[in-house]
Amino acid sequence: MMKIIFIMMFAALSLFGAGVKWEKDIAVAVEKASKEQKPLMVLVTKNGCKWCDILKQGTLKNPKVVAILNRDFVAYEGVVDEGTVPPSLMTQGTPATWFIKDKSPMFEPIMGAVEGEDFLKALDIVKQEYKKSAMKK
């Protein structure tokens, strides 16, 4: 009986404790995205940014968003205050969500804290465009 309870608790913690798998270094993220043939999502944030916190604690905790990001994307967060944002991806405001293919932005960034369903639609568009451009090569 204790074994069953332990397994159920472990499964619940695994499910709810899972989050976006963030790469810690932009160069590693770029290399991994290229190697795995996945789009790179770069989230540009700033310490103390209310909308960054809303995006990270809301949309980026959505289980559907987390599953898609972890399966189909490589994710990296650059923090303006910490100097971890590539200069070419600096924006006037934060949060800014960039999608990169072959070291180049695929689109203009998504600005602000986007709701989960809208973010899922954006991820779907990025995946479709990434596949289209890969087929043209």
mmCIF file of N, CA and C in Angstrom:
data_model
loop_
_atom_site.group_PDB
_atom_site.id
_atom_site.type_symbol
_atom_site.label_atom_id
_atom_site.label_comp_id
_atom_site.label_asym_id
_atom_site.label_seq_id
_atom_site.Cartn_x
_atom_site.Cartn_y
_atom_site.Cartn_z
ATOM 1 N N MET A 1 0.822 -1.201 0.000
ATOM 2 C CA MET A 1 0.000 0.000 0.000
ATOM 3 C C MET A 1 0.868 1.268 0.000
ATOM 4 N N MET A 2 1.908 1.271 0.829
ATOM 5 C CA MET A 2 2.802 2.426 0.889
ATOM 6 C C MET A 2 3.512 2.622 -0.449
ATOM 7 N N LYS A 3 3.813 1.525 -1.109
ATOM 8 C CA LYS A 3 4.487 1.589 -2.398
ATOM 9 C C LYS A 3 3.600 2.303 -3.422
ATOM 10 N N ILE A 4 2.323 2.001 -3.418
ATOM 11 C CA ILE A 4 1.374 2.633 -4.347
ATOM 12 C C ILE A 4 1.269 4.123 -4.053
ATOM 13 N N ILE A 5 1.170 4.469 -2.789
ATOM 14 C CA ILE A 5 1.073 5.886 -2.406
ATOM 15 C C ILE A 5 2.334 6.632 -2.848
ATOM 16 N N PHE A 6 3.502 6.025 -2.618
ATOM 17 C CA PHE A 6 4.770 6.639 -3.016
ATOM 18 C C PHE A 6 4.814 6.857 -4.531
ATOM 19 N N ILE A 7 4.411 5.872 -5.301
ATOM 20 C CA ILE A 7 4.409 5.980 -6.767
ATOM 21 C C ILE A 7 3.460 7.077 -7.219
ATOM 22 N N MET A 8 2.279 7.164 -6.613
ATOM 23 C CA MET A 8 1.303 8.206 -6.985
ATOM 24 C C MET A 8 1.844 9.595 -6.640
ATOM 25 N N MET A 9 2.484 9.722 -5.476
ATOM 26 C CA MET A 9 3.048 11.021 -5.088
ATOM 27 C C MET A 9 4.167 11.418 -6.035
ATOM 28 N N PHE A 10 5.025 10.474 -6.405
ATOM 29 C CA PHE A 10 6.121 10.750 -7.329
ATOM 30 C C PHE A 10 5.579 11.179 -8.693
ATOM 31 N N ALA A 11 4.545 10.491 -9.180
ATOM 32 C CA ALA A 11 3.946 10.830 -10.473
ATOM 33 C C ALA A 11 3.342 12.232 -10.437
ATOM 34 N N ALA A 12 2.656 12.557 -9.357
ATOM 35 C CA ALA A 12 2.042 13.886 -9.235
ATOM 36 C C ALA A 12 3.118 14.969 -9.189
ATOM 37 N N LEU A 13 4.189 14.745 -8.426
ATOM 38 C CA LEU A 13 5.266 15.727 -8.357
ATOM 39 C C LEU A 13 5.960 15.885 -9.697
ATOM 40 N N SER A 14 6.126 14.795 -10.409
ATOM 41 C CA SER A 14 6.763 14.862 -11.728
ATOM 42 C C SER A 14 5.921 15.669 -12.689
ATOM 43 N N LEU A 15 4.622 15.458 -12.642
ATOM 44 C CA LEU A 15 3.713 16.148 -13.550
ATOM 45 C C LEU A 15 3.661 17.636 -13.241
ATOM 46 N N PHE A 16 3.493 17.988 -11.975
ATOM 47 C CA PHE A 16 3.321 19.383 -11.615
ATOM 48 C C PHE A 16 4.643 20.122 -11.447
ATOM 49 N N GLY A 17 5.720 19.401 -11.209
ATOM 50 C CA GLY A 17 7.011 20.033 -11.019
ATOM 51 C C GLY A 17 7.737 20.300 -12.328
ATOM 52 N N ALA A 18 7.218 19.732 -13.393
ATOM 53 C CA ALA A 18 7.877 19.888 -14.692
ATOM 54 C C ALA A 18 7.706 21.322 -15.183
ATOM 55 N N GLY A 19 8.751 21.806 -15.779
ATOM 56 C CA GLY A 19 8.700 23.148 -16.337
ATOM 57 C C GLY A 19 9.468 23.173 -17.639
ATOM 58 N N VAL A 20 9.584 24.350 -18.206
ATOM 59 C CA VAL A 20 10.339 24.514 -19.440
ATOM 60 C C VAL A 20 11.807 24.183 -19.149
ATOM 61 N N LYS A 21 12.408 23.425 -20.045
ATOM 62 C CA LYS A 21 13.834 23.082 -19.920
ATOM 63 C C LYS A 21 14.640 24.213 -20.571
ATOM 64 N N TRP A 22 15.164 25.097 -19.738
ATOM 65 C CA TRP A 22 15.907 26.263 -20.223
ATOM 66 C C TRP A 22 17.381 25.918 -20.377
ATOM 67 N N GLU A 23 17.940 26.266 -21.509
ATOM 68 C CA GLU A 23 19.390 26.174 -21.680
ATOM 69 C C GLU A 23 20.011 27.343 -20.925
ATOM 70 N N LYS A 24 21.165 27.127 -20.343
ATOM 71 C CA LYS A 24 21.811 28.154 -19.512
ATOM 72 C C LYS A 24 22.731 29.075 -20.307
ATOM 73 N N ASP A 25 23.123 28.665 -21.506
ATOM 74 C CA ASP A 25 24.089 29.423 -22.297
ATOM 75 C C ASP A 25 23.567 29.582 -23.720
ATOM 76 N N ILE A 26 23.620 30.789 -24.250
ATOM 77 C CA ILE A 26 23.060 31.049 -25.580
ATOM 78 C C ILE A 26 23.812 30.270 -26.661
ATOM 79 N N ALA A 27 25.129 30.166 -26.545
ATOM 80 C CA ALA A 27 25.890 29.436 -27.564
ATOM 81 C C ALA A 27 25.506 27.958 -27.578
ATOM 82 N N VAL A 28 25.321 27.385 -26.403
ATOM 83 C CA VAL A 28 24.889 25.984 -26.305
ATOM 84 C C VAL A 28 23.484 25.836 -26.878
ATOM 85 N N ALA A 29 22.612 26.794 -26.585
ATOM 86 C CA ALA A 29 21.230 26.746 -27.090
ATOM 87 C C ALA A 29 21.202 26.809 -28.615
ATOM 88 N N VAL A 30 22.002 27.691 -29.201
ATOM 89 C CA VAL A 30 22.056 27.823 -30.660
ATOM 90 C C VAL A 30 22.559 26.522 -31.282
ATOM 91 N N GLU A 31 23.622 25.968 -30.704
ATOM 92 C CA GLU A 31 24.191 24.725 -31.225
ATOM 93 C C GLU A 31 23.191 23.565 -31.110
ATOM 94 N N LYS A 32 22.526 23.482 -29.967
ATOM 95 C CA LYS A 32 21.551 22.408 -29.743
ATOM 96 C C LYS A 32 20.378 22.525 -30.720
ATOM 97 N N ALA A 33 19.874 23.727 -30.921
ATOM 98 C CA ALA A 33 18.763 23.932 -31.854
ATOM 99 C C ALA A 33 19.155 23.506 -33.264
ATOM 100 N N SER A 34 20.360 23.861 -33.668
ATOM 101 C CA SER A 34 20.846 23.491 -34.998
ATOM 102 C C SER A 34 20.995 21.973 -35.120
ATOM 103 N N LYS A 35 21.604 21.382 -34.139
ATOM 104 C CA LYS A 35 21.849 19.938 -34.152
ATOM 105 C C LYS A 35 20.534 19.149 -34.161
ATOM 106 N N GLU A 36 19.572 19.597 -33.349
ATOM 107 C CA GLU A 36 18.299 18.884 -33.227
ATOM 108 C C GLU A 36 17.267 19.340 -34.267
ATOM 109 N N GLN A 37 17.651 20.313 -35.089
ATOM 110 C CA GLN A 37 16.770 20.868 -36.117
ATOM 111 C C GLN A 37 15.427 21.316 -35.519
ATOM 112 N N LYS A 38 15.551 22.192 -34.502
ATOM 113 C CA LYS A 38 14.397 22.759 -33.820
ATOM 114 C C LYS A 38 14.538 24.274 -33.786
ATOM 115 N N PRO A 39 13.407 24.985 -33.752
ATOM 116 C CA PRO A 39 13.507 26.435 -33.561
ATOM 117 C C PRO A 39 14.016 26.747 -32.154
ATOM 118 N N LEU A 40 14.736 27.841 -32.046
ATOM 119 C CA LEU A 40 15.217 28.323 -30.758
ATOM 120 C C LEU A 40 14.285 29.434 -30.291
ATOM 121 N N MET A 41 13.733 29.296 -29.095
ATOM 122 C CA MET A 41 12.928 30.359 -28.508
ATOM 123 C C MET A 41 13.814 31.104 -27.520
ATOM 124 N N VAL A 42 13.962 32.396 -27.733
ATOM 125 C CA VAL A 42 14.739 33.232 -26.818
ATOM 126 C C VAL A 42 13.769 34.189 -26.135
ATOM 127 N N LEU A 43 13.664 34.054 -24.828
ATOM 128 C CA LEU A 43 12.822 34.935 -24.031
ATOM 129 C C LEU A 43 13.708 36.004 -23.412
ATOM 130 N N VAL A 44 13.425 37.260 -23.728
ATOM 131 C CA VAL A 44 14.181 38.384 -23.180
ATOM 132 C C VAL A 44 13.371 38.974 -22.028
ATOM 133 N N THR A 45 13.966 38.947 -20.832
ATOM 134 C CA THR A 45 13.284 39.449 -19.643
ATOM 135 C C THR A 45 14.175 40.448 -18.914
ATOM 136 N N LYS A 46 13.611 41.019 -17.864
ATOM 137 C CA LYS A 46 14.346 41.965 -17.025
ATOM 138 C C LYS A 46 13.925 41.714 -15.584
ATOM 139 N N ASN A 47 14.874 41.755 -14.677
ATOM 140 C CA ASN A 47 14.541 41.574 -13.257
ATOM 141 C C ASN A 47 13.554 42.652 -12.811
ATOM 142 N N GLY A 48 12.530 42.242 -12.065
ATOM 143 C CA GLY A 48 11.532 43.184 -11.568
ATOM 144 C C GLY A 48 10.453 43.541 -12.564
ATOM 145 N N CYS A 49 10.460 42.940 -13.737
ATOM 146 C CA CYS A 49 9.463 43.221 -14.774
ATOM 147 C C CYS A 49 8.175 42.451 -14.467
ATOM 148 N N LYS A 50 7.123 43.192 -14.176
ATOM 149 C CA LYS A 50 5.836 42.595 -13.810
ATOM 150 C C LYS A 50 5.317 41.667 -14.912
ATOM 151 N N TRP A 51 5.369 42.114 -16.158
ATOM 152 C CA TRP A 51 4.814 41.328 -17.262
ATOM 153 C C TRP A 51 5.674 40.105 -17.571
ATOM 154 N N CYS A 52 6.970 40.209 -17.300
ATOM 155 C CA CYS A 52 7.852 39.043 -17.451
ATOM 156 C C CYS A 52 7.444 37.967 -16.450
ATOM 157 N N ASP A 53 7.199 38.396 -15.213
ATOM 158 C CA ASP A 53 6.789 37.447 -14.175
ATOM 159 C C ASP A 53 5.437 36.826 -14.501
ATOM 160 N N ILE A 54 4.524 37.610 -15.022
ATOM 161 C CA ILE A 54 3.208 37.081 -15.403
ATOM 162 C C ILE A 54 3.361 36.035 -16.505
ATOM 163 N N LEU A 55 4.191 36.325 -17.502
ATOM 164 C CA LEU A 55 4.420 35.372 -18.590
ATOM 165 C C LEU A 55 5.063 34.088 -18.058
ATOM 166 N N LYS A 56 6.099 34.243 -17.241
ATOM 167 C CA LYS A 56 6.837 33.069 -16.752
ATOM 168 C C LYS A 56 6.022 32.246 -15.755
ATOM 169 N N GLN A 57 5.222 32.900 -14.922
ATOM 170 C CA GLN A 57 4.458 32.172 -13.900
ATOM 171 C C GLN A 57 3.077 31.720 -14.395
ATOM 172 N N GLY A 58 2.636 32.268 -15.508
ATOM 173 C CA GLY A 58 1.332 31.887 -16.068
ATOM 174 C C GLY A 58 1.501 31.034 -17.314
ATOM 175 N N THR A 59 1.678 31.689 -18.434
ATOM 176 C CA THR A 59 1.753 31.018 -19.736
ATOM 177 C C THR A 59 2.828 29.942 -19.774
ATOM 178 N N LEU A 60 4.013 30.247 -19.268
ATOM 179 C CA LEU A 60 5.121 29.300 -19.361
ATOM 180 C C LEU A 60 5.083 28.218 -18.284
ATOM 181 N N LYS A 61 3.995 28.181 -17.513
ATOM 182 C CA LYS A 61 3.731 27.076 -16.579
ATOM 183 C C LYS A 61 2.564 26.229 -17.081
ATOM 184 N N ASN A 62 1.893 26.694 -18.142
ATOM 185 C CA ASN A 62 0.783 25.949 -18.743
ATOM 186 C C ASN A 62 1.318 24.591 -19.215
ATOM 187 N N PRO A 63 0.741 23.489 -18.749
ATOM 188 C CA PRO A 63 1.269 22.168 -19.118
ATOM 189 C C PRO A 63 1.349 21.927 -20.624
ATOM 190 N N LYS A 64 0.400 22.442 -21.390
ATOM 191 C CA LYS A 64 0.444 22.264 -22.852
ATOM 192 C C LYS A 64 1.620 23.035 -23.448
ATOM 193 N N VAL A 65 1.813 24.263 -22.987
ATOM 194 C CA VAL A 65 2.922 25.091 -23.472
ATOM 195 C C VAL A 65 4.250 24.431 -23.113
ATOM 196 N N VAL A 66 4.382 23.984 -21.879
ATOM 197 C CA VAL A 66 5.616 23.336 -21.420
ATOM 198 C C VAL A 66 5.922 22.102 -22.269
ATOM 199 N N ALA A 67 4.904 21.274 -22.497
ATOM 200 C CA ALA A 67 5.105 20.047 -23.271
ATOM 201 C C ALA A 67 5.588 20.348 -24.685
ATOM 202 N N ILE A 68 4.964 21.322 -25.337
ATOM 203 C CA ILE A 68 5.350 21.668 -26.713
ATOM 204 C C ILE A 68 6.748 22.282 -26.753
ATOM 205 N N LEU A 69 7.032 23.196 -25.835
ATOM 206 C CA LEU A 69 8.361 23.809 -25.811
ATOM 207 C C LEU A 69 9.447 22.764 -25.577
ATOM 208 N N ASN A 70 9.217 21.876 -24.636
ATOM 209 C CA ASN A 70 10.238 20.876 -24.319
ATOM 210 C C ASN A 70 10.408 19.839 -25.425
ATOM 211 N N ARG A 71 9.367 19.576 -26.184
ATOM 212 C CA ARG A 71 9.434 18.574 -27.250
ATOM 213 C C ARG A 71 9.931 19.155 -28.574
ATOM 214 N N ASP A 72 9.442 20.355 -28.933
ATOM 215 C CA ASP A 72 9.636 20.877 -30.290
ATOM 216 C C ASP A 72 10.552 22.090 -30.397
ATOM 217 N N PHE A 73 11.038 22.608 -29.295
ATOM 218 C CA PHE A 73 11.853 23.824 -29.295
ATOM 219 C C PHE A 73 13.061 23.649 -28.383
ATOM 220 N N VAL A 74 14.014 24.526 -28.559
ATOM 221 C CA VAL A 74 15.096 24.717 -27.586
ATOM 222 C C VAL A 74 14.812 26.091 -26.992
ATOM 223 N N ALA A 75 14.837 26.188 -25.663
ATOM 224 C CA ALA A 75 14.474 27.435 -24.992
ATOM 225 C C ALA A 75 15.655 28.032 -24.238
ATOM 226 N N TYR A 76 15.756 29.363 -24.321
ATOM 227 C CA TYR A 76 16.799 30.106 -23.623
ATOM 228 C C TYR A 76 16.193 31.406 -23.104
ATOM 229 N N GLU A 77 16.525 31.765 -21.861
ATOM 230 C CA GLU A 77 16.090 33.046 -21.311
ATOM 231 C C GLU A 77 17.289 33.945 -21.114
ATOM 232 N N GLY A 78 17.248 35.112 -21.751
ATOM 233 C CA GLY A 78 18.272 36.122 -21.555
ATOM 234 C C GLY A 78 17.708 37.226 -20.682
ATOM 235 N N VAL A 79 18.457 37.623 -19.676
ATOM 236 C CA VAL A 79 18.005 38.648 -18.732
ATOM 237 C C VAL A 79 18.812 39.921 -18.969
ATOM 238 N N VAL A 80 18.120 40.988 -19.320
ATOM 239 C CA VAL A 80 18.761 42.257 -19.671
ATOM 240 C C VAL A 80 19.734 42.709 -18.584
ATOM 241 N N ASP A 81 19.286 42.729 -17.322
ATOM 242 C CA ASP A 81 20.102 43.209 -16.200
ATOM 243 C C ASP A 81 21.363 42.380 -15.971
ATOM 244 N N GLU A 82 21.342 41.146 -16.426
ATOM 245 C CA GLU A 82 22.463 40.243 -16.184
ATOM 246 C C GLU A 82 23.403 40.143 -17.383
ATOM 247 N N GLY A 83 23.081 40.882 -18.453
ATOM 248 C CA GLY A 83 23.937 40.908 -19.627
ATOM 249 C C GLY A 83 23.930 39.617 -20.427
ATOM 250 N N THR A 84 22.849 38.855 -20.340
ATOM 251 C CA THR A 84 22.793 37.557 -21.030
ATOM 252 C C THR A 84 21.912 37.575 -22.282
ATOM 253 N N VAL A 85 21.592 38.778 -22.746
ATOM 254 C CA VAL A 85 20.785 38.909 -23.962
ATOM 255 C C VAL A 85 21.707 39.247 -25.130
ATOM 256 N N PRO A 86 21.654 38.469 -26.208
ATOM 257 C CA PRO A 86 22.461 38.832 -27.383
ATOM 258 C C PRO A 86 22.078 40.242 -27.851
ATOM 259 N N PRO A 87 23.056 41.099 -28.159
ATOM 260 C CA PRO A 87 22.754 42.478 -28.557
ATOM 261 C C PRO A 87 21.735 42.592 -29.694
ATOM 262 N N SER A 88 21.764 41.657 -30.631
ATOM 263 C CA SER A 88 20.838 41.730 -31.769
ATOM 264 C C SER A 88 19.391 41.456 -31.368
ATOM 265 N N LEU A 89 19.176 40.947 -30.151
ATOM 266 C CA LEU A 89 17.809 40.629 -29.700
ATOM 267 C C LEU A 89 17.312 41.575 -28.614
ATOM 268 N N MET A 90 18.057 42.637 -28.362
ATOM 269 C CA MET A 90 17.616 43.631 -27.377
ATOM 270 C C MET A 90 16.402 44.367 -27.924
ATOM 271 N N THR A 91 15.456 44.636 -27.037
ATOM 272 C CA THR A 91 14.231 45.341 -27.424
ATOM 273 C C THR A 91 13.998 46.498 -26.461
ATOM 274 N N GLN A 92 13.085 47.390 -26.844
ATOM 275 C CA GLN A 92 12.743 48.528 -25.987
ATOM 276 C C GLN A 92 12.047 48.070 -24.714
ATOM 277 N N GLY A 93 11.237 47.024 -24.813
ATOM 278 C CA GLY A 93 10.476 46.560 -23.661
ATOM 279 C C GLY A 93 10.677 45.075 -23.420
ATOM 280 N N THR A 94 10.182 44.637 -22.282
ATOM 281 C CA THR A 94 10.219 43.214 -21.941
ATOM 282 C C THR A 94 8.861 42.821 -21.369
ATOM 283 N N PRO A 95 8.494 41.582 -21.480
ATOM 284 C CA PRO A 95 9.215 40.487 -22.113
ATOM 285 C C PRO A 95 9.090 40.538 -23.635
ATOM 286 N N ALA A 96 10.086 39.973 -24.284
ATOM 287 C CA ALA A 96 10.077 39.824 -25.737
ATOM 288 C C ALA A 96 10.420 38.364 -26.031
ATOM 289 N N THR A 97 9.628 37.724 -26.853
ATOM 290 C CA THR A 97 9.852 36.318 -27.189
ATOM 291 C C THR A 97 10.225 36.222 -28.656
ATOM 292 N N TRP A 98 11.462 35.810 -28.900
ATOM 293 C CA TRP A 98 11.987 35.662 -30.252
ATOM 294 C C TRP A 98 12.000 34.185 -30.639
ATOM 295 N N PHE A 99 11.843 33.917 -31.924
ATOM 296 C CA PHE A 99 12.001 32.564 -32.457
ATOM 297 C C PHE A 99 13.081 32.628 -33.527
ATOM 298 N N ILE A 100 14.094 31.789 -33.359
ATOM 299 C CA ILE A 100 15.308 31.852 -34.163
ATOM 300 C C ILE A 100 15.487 30.567 -34.960
ATOM 301 N N LYS A 101 15.915 30.736 -36.216
ATOM 302 C CA LYS A 101 16.291 29.595 -37.060
ATOM 303 C C LYS A 101 17.616 29.967 -37.714
ATOM 304 N N ASP A 102 18.584 29.083 -37.608
ATOM 305 C CA ASP A 102 19.911 29.328 -38.207
ATOM 306 C C ASP A 102 20.489 30.686 -37.798
ATOM 307 N N LYS A 103 20.397 31.008 -36.534
ATOM 308 C CA LYS A 103 20.963 32.229 -35.945
ATOM 309 C C LYS A 103 20.266 33.520 -36.380
ATOM 310 N N SER A 104 19.124 33.402 -37.069
ATOM 311 C CA SER A 104 18.386 34.594 -37.509
ATOM 312 C C SER A 104 16.951 34.543 -37.011
ATOM 313 N N PRO A 105 16.409 35.697 -36.599
ATOM 314 C CA PRO A 105 15.007 35.724 -36.176
ATOM 315 C C PRO A 105 14.076 35.317 -37.324
ATOM 316 N N MET A 106 13.076 34.518 -37.002
ATOM 317 C CA MET A 106 12.085 34.096 -37.993
ATOM 318 C C MET A 106 11.024 35.179 -38.190
ATOM 319 N N PHE A 107 10.728 35.926 -37.133
ATOM 320 C CA PHE A 107 9.684 36.951 -37.121
ATOM 321 C C PHE A 107 10.131 38.074 -36.195
ATOM 322 N N GLU A 108 9.337 39.121 -36.141
ATOM 323 C CA GLU A 108 9.511 40.129 -35.100
ATOM 324 C C GLU A 108 9.140 39.463 -33.769
ATOM 325 N N PRO A 109 9.643 39.964 -32.653
ATOM 326 C CA PRO A 109 9.345 39.291 -31.380
ATOM 327 C C PRO A 109 7.889 39.476 -30.954
ATOM 328 N N ILE A 110 7.425 38.529 -30.172
ATOM 329 C CA ILE A 110 6.127 38.675 -29.508
ATOM 330 C C ILE A 110 6.410 39.499 -28.259
ATOM 331 N N MET A 111 5.745 40.610 -28.139
ATOM 332 C CA MET A 111 5.979 41.506 -27.011
ATOM 333 C C MET A 111 4.893 41.331 -25.957
ATOM 334 N N GLY A 112 5.312 41.294 -24.706
ATOM 335 C CA GLY A 112 4.366 41.252 -23.605
ATOM 336 C C GLY A 112 4.037 39.854 -23.112
ATOM 337 N N ALA A 113 3.165 39.824 -22.122
ATOM 338 C CA ALA A 113 2.714 38.573 -21.518
ATOM 339 C C ALA A 113 1.506 38.068 -22.294
ATOM 340 N N VAL A 114 1.721 37.055 -23.086
ATOM 341 C CA VAL A 114 0.681 36.493 -23.946
ATOM 342 C C VAL A 114 -0.015 35.364 -23.201
ATOM 343 N N GLU A 115 -1.336 35.299 -23.322
ATOM 344 C CA GLU A 115 -2.114 34.226 -22.688
ATOM 345 C C GLU A 115 -1.760 32.876 -23.302
ATOM 346 N N GLY A 116 -1.988 31.812 -22.550
ATOM 347 C CA GLY A 116 -1.631 30.464 -22.957
ATOM 348 C C GLY A 116 -2.152 30.039 -24.315
ATOM 349 N N GLU A 117 -3.439 30.236 -24.569
ATOM 350 C CA GLU A 117 -4.020 29.791 -25.845
ATOM 351 C C GLU A 117 -3.415 30.550 -27.034
ATOM 352 N N ASP A 118 -3.194 31.835 -26.870
ATOM 353 C CA ASP A 118 -2.565 32.616 -27.941
ATOM 354 C C ASP A 118 -1.111 32.195 -28.139
ATOM 355 N N PHE A 119 -0.424 31.890 -27.048
ATOM 356 C CA PHE A 119 0.960 31.448 -27.141
ATOM 357 C C PHE A 119 1.036 30.104 -27.858
ATOM 358 N N LEU A 120 0.088 29.215 -27.573
ATOM 359 C CA LEU A 120 0.042 27.919 -28.260
ATOM 360 C C LEU A 120 -0.156 28.107 -29.769
ATOM 361 N N LYS A 121 -0.997 29.054 -30.150
ATOM 362 C CA LYS A 121 -1.198 29.345 -31.575
ATOM 363 C C LYS A 121 0.097 29.854 -32.209
ATOM 364 N N ALA A 122 0.795 30.714 -31.490
ATOM 365 C CA ALA A 122 2.071 31.238 -32.002
ATOM 366 C C ALA A 122 3.087 30.110 -32.165
ATOM 367 N N LEU A 123 3.158 29.212 -31.196
ATOM 368 C CA LEU A 123 4.083 28.084 -31.290
ATOM 369 C C LEU A 123 3.767 27.216 -32.505
ATOM 370 N N ASP A 124 2.491 27.029 -32.776
ATOM 371 C CA ASP A 124 2.079 26.231 -33.934
ATOM 372 C C ASP A 124 2.520 26.909 -35.238
ATOM 373 N N ILE A 125 2.349 28.210 -35.334
ATOM 374 C CA ILE A 125 2.775 28.961 -36.524
ATOM 375 C C ILE A 125 4.294 28.852 -36.705
ATOM 376 N N VAL A 126 5.027 29.005 -35.621
ATOM 377 C CA VAL A 126 6.492 28.913 -35.695
ATOM 378 C C VAL A 126 6.899 27.528 -36.186
ATOM 379 N N LYS A 127 6.294 26.486 -35.637
ATOM 380 C CA LYS A 127 6.637 25.117 -36.066
ATOM 381 C C LYS A 127 6.345 24.917 -37.550
ATOM 382 N N GLN A 128 5.196 25.413 -38.017
ATOM 383 C CA GLN A 128 4.838 25.273 -39.432
ATOM 384 C C GLN A 128 5.833 26.003 -40.325
ATOM 385 N N GLU A 129 6.176 27.233 -39.974
ATOM 386 C CA GLU A 129 7.118 28.019 -40.776
ATOM 387 C C GLU A 129 8.516 27.399 -40.750
ATOM 388 N N TYR A 130 8.902 26.873 -39.623
ATOM 389 C CA TYR A 130 10.214 26.230 -39.504
ATOM 390 C C TYR A 130 10.271 25.023 -40.459
ATOM 391 N N LYS A 131 9.227 24.223 -40.435
ATOM 392 C CA LYS A 131 9.183 23.040 -41.325
ATOM 393 C C LYS A 131 9.195 23.448 -42.790
ATOM 394 N N LYS A 132 8.415 24.488 -43.137
ATOM 395 C CA LYS A 132 8.379 24.967 -44.528
ATOM 396 C C LYS A 132 9.771 25.403 -44.987
ATOM 397 N N SER A 133 10.453 26.177 -44.157
ATOM 398 C CA SER A 133 11.763 26.677 -44.555
ATOM 399 C C SER A 133 12.790 25.555 -44.618
ATOM 400 N N ALA A 134 12.635 24.544 -43.780
ATOM 401 C CA ALA A 134 13.556 23.402 -43.825
ATOM 402 C C ALA A 134 13.360 22.584 -45.097
ATOM 403 N N MET A 135 12.131 22.531 -45.584
ATOM 404 C CA MET A 135 11.829 21.764 -46.809
ATOM 405 C C MET A 135 12.373 22.453 -48.051
ATOM 406 N N LYS A 136 12.540 23.785 -47.990
ATOM 407 C CA LYS A 136 13.039 24.548 -49.150
ATOM 408 C C LYS A 136 14.523 24.347 -49.371
ATOM 409 N N LYS A 137 15.233 23.871 -48.350
ATOM 410 C CA LYS A 137 16.697 23.705 -48.476
ATOM 411 C C LYS A 137 17.051 22.544 -49.346
#
